[in-house]
GROMACS .gro file of C-alpha atoms in nm:
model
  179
    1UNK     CA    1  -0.170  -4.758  -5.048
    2UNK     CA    2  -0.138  -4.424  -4.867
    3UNK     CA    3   0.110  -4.433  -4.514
    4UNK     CA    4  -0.080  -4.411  -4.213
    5UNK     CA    5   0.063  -4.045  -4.105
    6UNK     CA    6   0.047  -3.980  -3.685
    7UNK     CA    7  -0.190  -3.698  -3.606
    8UNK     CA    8   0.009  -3.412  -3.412
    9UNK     CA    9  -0.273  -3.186  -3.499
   10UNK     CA   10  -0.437  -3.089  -3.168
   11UNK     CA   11  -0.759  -3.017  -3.354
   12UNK     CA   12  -0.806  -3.356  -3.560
   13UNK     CA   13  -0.951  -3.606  -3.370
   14UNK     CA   14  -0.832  -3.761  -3.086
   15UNK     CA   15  -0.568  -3.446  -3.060
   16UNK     CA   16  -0.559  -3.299  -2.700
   17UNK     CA   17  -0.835  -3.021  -2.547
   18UNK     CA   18  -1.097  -3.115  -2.760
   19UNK     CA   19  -1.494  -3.089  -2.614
   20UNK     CA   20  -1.629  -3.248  -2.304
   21UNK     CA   21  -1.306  -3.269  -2.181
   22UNK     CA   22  -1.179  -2.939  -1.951
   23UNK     CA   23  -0.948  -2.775  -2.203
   24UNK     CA   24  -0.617  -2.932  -2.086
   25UNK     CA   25  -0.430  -2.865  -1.815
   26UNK     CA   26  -0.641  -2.736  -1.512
   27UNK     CA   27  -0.988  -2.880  -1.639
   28UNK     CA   28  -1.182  -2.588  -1.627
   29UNK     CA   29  -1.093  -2.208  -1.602
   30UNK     CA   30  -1.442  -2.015  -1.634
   31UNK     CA   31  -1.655  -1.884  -1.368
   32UNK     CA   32  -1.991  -1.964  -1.395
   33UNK     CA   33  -2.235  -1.703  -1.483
   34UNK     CA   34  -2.433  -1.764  -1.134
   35UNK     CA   35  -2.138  -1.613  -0.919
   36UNK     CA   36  -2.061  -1.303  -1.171
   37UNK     CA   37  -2.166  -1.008  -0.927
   38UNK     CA   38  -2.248  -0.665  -1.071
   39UNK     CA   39  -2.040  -0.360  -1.059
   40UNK     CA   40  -2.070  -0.089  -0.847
   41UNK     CA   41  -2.080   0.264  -0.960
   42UNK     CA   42  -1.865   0.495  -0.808
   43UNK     CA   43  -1.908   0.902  -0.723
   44UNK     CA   44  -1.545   0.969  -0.935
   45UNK     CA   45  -1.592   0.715  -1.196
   46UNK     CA   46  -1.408   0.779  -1.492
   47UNK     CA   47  -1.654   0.931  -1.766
   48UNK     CA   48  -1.528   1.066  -2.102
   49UNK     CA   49  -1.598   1.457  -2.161
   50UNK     CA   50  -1.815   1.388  -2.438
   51UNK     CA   51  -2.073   1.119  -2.291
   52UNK     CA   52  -2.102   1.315  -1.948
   53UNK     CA   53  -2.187   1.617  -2.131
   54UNK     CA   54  -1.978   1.824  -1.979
   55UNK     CA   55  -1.942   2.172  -2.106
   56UNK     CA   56  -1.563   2.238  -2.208
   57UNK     CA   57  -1.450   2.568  -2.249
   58UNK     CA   58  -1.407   2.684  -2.585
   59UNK     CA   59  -1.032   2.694  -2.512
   60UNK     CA   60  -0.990   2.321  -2.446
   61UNK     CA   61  -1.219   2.243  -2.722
   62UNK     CA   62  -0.991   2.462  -3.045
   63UNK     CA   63  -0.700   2.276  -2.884
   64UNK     CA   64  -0.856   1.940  -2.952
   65UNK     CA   65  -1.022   1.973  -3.262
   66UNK     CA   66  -0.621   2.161  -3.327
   67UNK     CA   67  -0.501   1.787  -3.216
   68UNK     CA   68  -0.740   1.643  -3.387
   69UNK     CA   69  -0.641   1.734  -3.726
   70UNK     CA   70  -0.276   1.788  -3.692
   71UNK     CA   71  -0.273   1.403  -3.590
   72UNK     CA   72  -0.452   1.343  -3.915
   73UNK     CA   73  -0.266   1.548  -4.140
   74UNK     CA   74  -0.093   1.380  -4.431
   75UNK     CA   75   0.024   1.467  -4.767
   76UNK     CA   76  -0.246   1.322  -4.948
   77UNK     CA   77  -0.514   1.516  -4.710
   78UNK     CA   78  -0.352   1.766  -4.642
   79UNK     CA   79  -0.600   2.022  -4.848
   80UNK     CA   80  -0.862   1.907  -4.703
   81UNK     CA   81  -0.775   1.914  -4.342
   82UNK     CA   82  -0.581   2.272  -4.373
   83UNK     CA   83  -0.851   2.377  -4.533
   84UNK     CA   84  -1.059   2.255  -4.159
   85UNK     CA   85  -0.746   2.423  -3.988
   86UNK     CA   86  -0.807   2.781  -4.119
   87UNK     CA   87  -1.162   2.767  -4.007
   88UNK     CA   88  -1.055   2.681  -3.621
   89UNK     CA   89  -1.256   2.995  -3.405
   90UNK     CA   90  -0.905   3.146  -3.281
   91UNK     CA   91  -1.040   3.404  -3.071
   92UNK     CA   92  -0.737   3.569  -2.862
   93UNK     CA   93  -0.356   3.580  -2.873
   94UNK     CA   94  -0.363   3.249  -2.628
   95UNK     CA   95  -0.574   3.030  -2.872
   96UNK     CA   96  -0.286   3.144  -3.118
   97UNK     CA   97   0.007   3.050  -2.890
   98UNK     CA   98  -0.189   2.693  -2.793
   99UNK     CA   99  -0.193   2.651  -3.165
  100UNK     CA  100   0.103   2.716  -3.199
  101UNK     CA  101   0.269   2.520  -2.995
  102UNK     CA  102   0.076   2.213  -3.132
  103UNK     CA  103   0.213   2.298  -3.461
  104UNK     CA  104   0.561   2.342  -3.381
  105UNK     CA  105   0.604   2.039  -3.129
  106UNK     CA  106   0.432   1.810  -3.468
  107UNK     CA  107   0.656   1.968  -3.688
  108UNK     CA  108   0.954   1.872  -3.428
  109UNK     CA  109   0.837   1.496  -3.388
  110UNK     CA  110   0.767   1.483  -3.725
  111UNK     CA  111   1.096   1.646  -3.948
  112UNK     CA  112   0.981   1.458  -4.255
  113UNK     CA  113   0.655   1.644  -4.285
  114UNK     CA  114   0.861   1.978  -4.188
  115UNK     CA  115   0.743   2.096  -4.583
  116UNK     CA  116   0.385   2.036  -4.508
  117UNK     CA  117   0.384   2.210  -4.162
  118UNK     CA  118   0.575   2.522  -4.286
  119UNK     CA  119   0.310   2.542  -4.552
  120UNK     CA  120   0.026   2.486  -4.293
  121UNK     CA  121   0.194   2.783  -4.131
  122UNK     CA  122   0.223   2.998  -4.368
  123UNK     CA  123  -0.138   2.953  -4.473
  124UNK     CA  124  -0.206   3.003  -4.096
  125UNK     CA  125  -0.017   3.344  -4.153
  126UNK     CA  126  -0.241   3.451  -4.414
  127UNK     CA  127  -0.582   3.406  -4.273
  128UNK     CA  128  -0.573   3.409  -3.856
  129UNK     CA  129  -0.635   3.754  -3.707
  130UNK     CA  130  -0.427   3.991  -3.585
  131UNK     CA  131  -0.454   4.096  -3.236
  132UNK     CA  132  -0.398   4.403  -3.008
  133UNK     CA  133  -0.139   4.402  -2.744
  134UNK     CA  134  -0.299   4.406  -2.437
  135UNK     CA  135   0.062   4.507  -2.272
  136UNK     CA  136   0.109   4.773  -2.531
  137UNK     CA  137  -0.169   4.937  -2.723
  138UNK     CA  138   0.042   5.141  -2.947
  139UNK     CA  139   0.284   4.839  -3.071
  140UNK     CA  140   0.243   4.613  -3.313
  141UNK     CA  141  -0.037   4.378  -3.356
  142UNK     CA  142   0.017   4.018  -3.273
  143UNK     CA  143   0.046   3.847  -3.560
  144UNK     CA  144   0.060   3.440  -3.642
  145UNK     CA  145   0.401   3.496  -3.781
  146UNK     CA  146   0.506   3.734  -3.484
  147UNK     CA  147   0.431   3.488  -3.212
  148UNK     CA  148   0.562   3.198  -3.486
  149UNK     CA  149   0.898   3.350  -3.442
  150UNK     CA  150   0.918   3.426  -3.086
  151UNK     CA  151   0.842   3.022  -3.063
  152UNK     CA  152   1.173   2.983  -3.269
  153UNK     CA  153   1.380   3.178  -3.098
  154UNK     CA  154   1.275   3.081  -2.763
  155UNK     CA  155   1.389   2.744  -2.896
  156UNK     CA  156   1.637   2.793  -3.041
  157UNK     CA  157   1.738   2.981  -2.692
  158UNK     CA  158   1.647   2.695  -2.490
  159UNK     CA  159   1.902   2.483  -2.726
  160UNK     CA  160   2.179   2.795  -2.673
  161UNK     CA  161   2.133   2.758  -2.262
  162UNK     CA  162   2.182   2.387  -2.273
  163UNK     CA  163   2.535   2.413  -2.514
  164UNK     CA  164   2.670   2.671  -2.265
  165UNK     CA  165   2.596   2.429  -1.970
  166UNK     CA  166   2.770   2.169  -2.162
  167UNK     CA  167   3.065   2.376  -2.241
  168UNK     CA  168   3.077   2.512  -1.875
  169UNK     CA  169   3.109   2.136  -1.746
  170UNK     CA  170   3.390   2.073  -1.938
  171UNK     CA  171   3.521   1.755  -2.122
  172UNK     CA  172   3.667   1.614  -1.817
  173UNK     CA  173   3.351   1.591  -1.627
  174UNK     CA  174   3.191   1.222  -1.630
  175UNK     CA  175   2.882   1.142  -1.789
  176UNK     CA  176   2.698   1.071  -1.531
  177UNK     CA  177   2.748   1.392  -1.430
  178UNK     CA  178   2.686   1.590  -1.729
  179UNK     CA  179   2.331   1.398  -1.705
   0.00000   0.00000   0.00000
């Protein structure tokens, strides 16, 4: 003979909820579909860029599809997607700079890609254009590499400013303050 075991088992018979019976504490907690009332459309409803057809500039767009594939970029594809990379339409020295700074603040949040992002670059290096300075027309070109390295050092200034600030408040100043 097998023990008679107690059901605790809120979906075996007899348990608690079950149908028919209001679902527990509360008894019922839907609103019938008679008293649903439509919604009302707004003039500055929310509508994503790409189902209200707006027309983006081509700026905004090559920073995108730029996101886009950084934030896809692995090991594994990262052939493939560099390969998609070198054929983004950079078309002035800004759409260089915007790219750049995409690649460099990935490359910062990610340190253990750092390999694949300094290769990414130096493909990048290879194949974007080169570009006349507007400011002076007899200088150098702007290069991918130029404007790489004047990313570098203005980070590496940026990092130099804030040392000197802490050295300036001294060790004696509070925490709090320092903050």
């Amino acid at each position: 003979e097998v023990p008679h075991r107690p059901r605790n088992n809120q979906f075996q018979k007899g348990g608690k909820g079950g149908r028919d019976k209001g679902g527990g504490k509360g008894g019922q907690r839907f609103m019938p579909m008679s008293e649903v009332k439509p919604l009302e459309k707004t003039e500055n409803a929310y509508v994503a860029a790409t189902i209200a057809k707006k027309d983006v500039d081509a700026g905004e767009k090559l920073l995108r599809d730029c996101k886009s594939i950084l934030n896809k970029l692995a090991p594994e594809k990262f052939d493939k997607l560099a390969g998609q990379f070198l054929e983004l339409p950079v078309e002035s020295r800004a759409d260089m700079v915007g790219i750049i700074d995409h690649v460099f603040d990935k490359a910062l949040a990610e340190p253990v890609f750092g390999t694949m992002y300094s290769t990414l670059c130096a493909r990048c290096s290879e194949s974007f254009p080169e570009f006349h300075d507007a400011d002076n027309p007899g200088g150098k070109p702007v290069t991918f590499k130029r404007l790489l390295l004047n990313k570098c050092q203005e980070e590496f200034e940026k990092e130099n400013v804030v040392g000197h600030w802490e050295e300036a408040l001294g060790k004696n100043t509070p925490k709090e303050e320092k903050e």
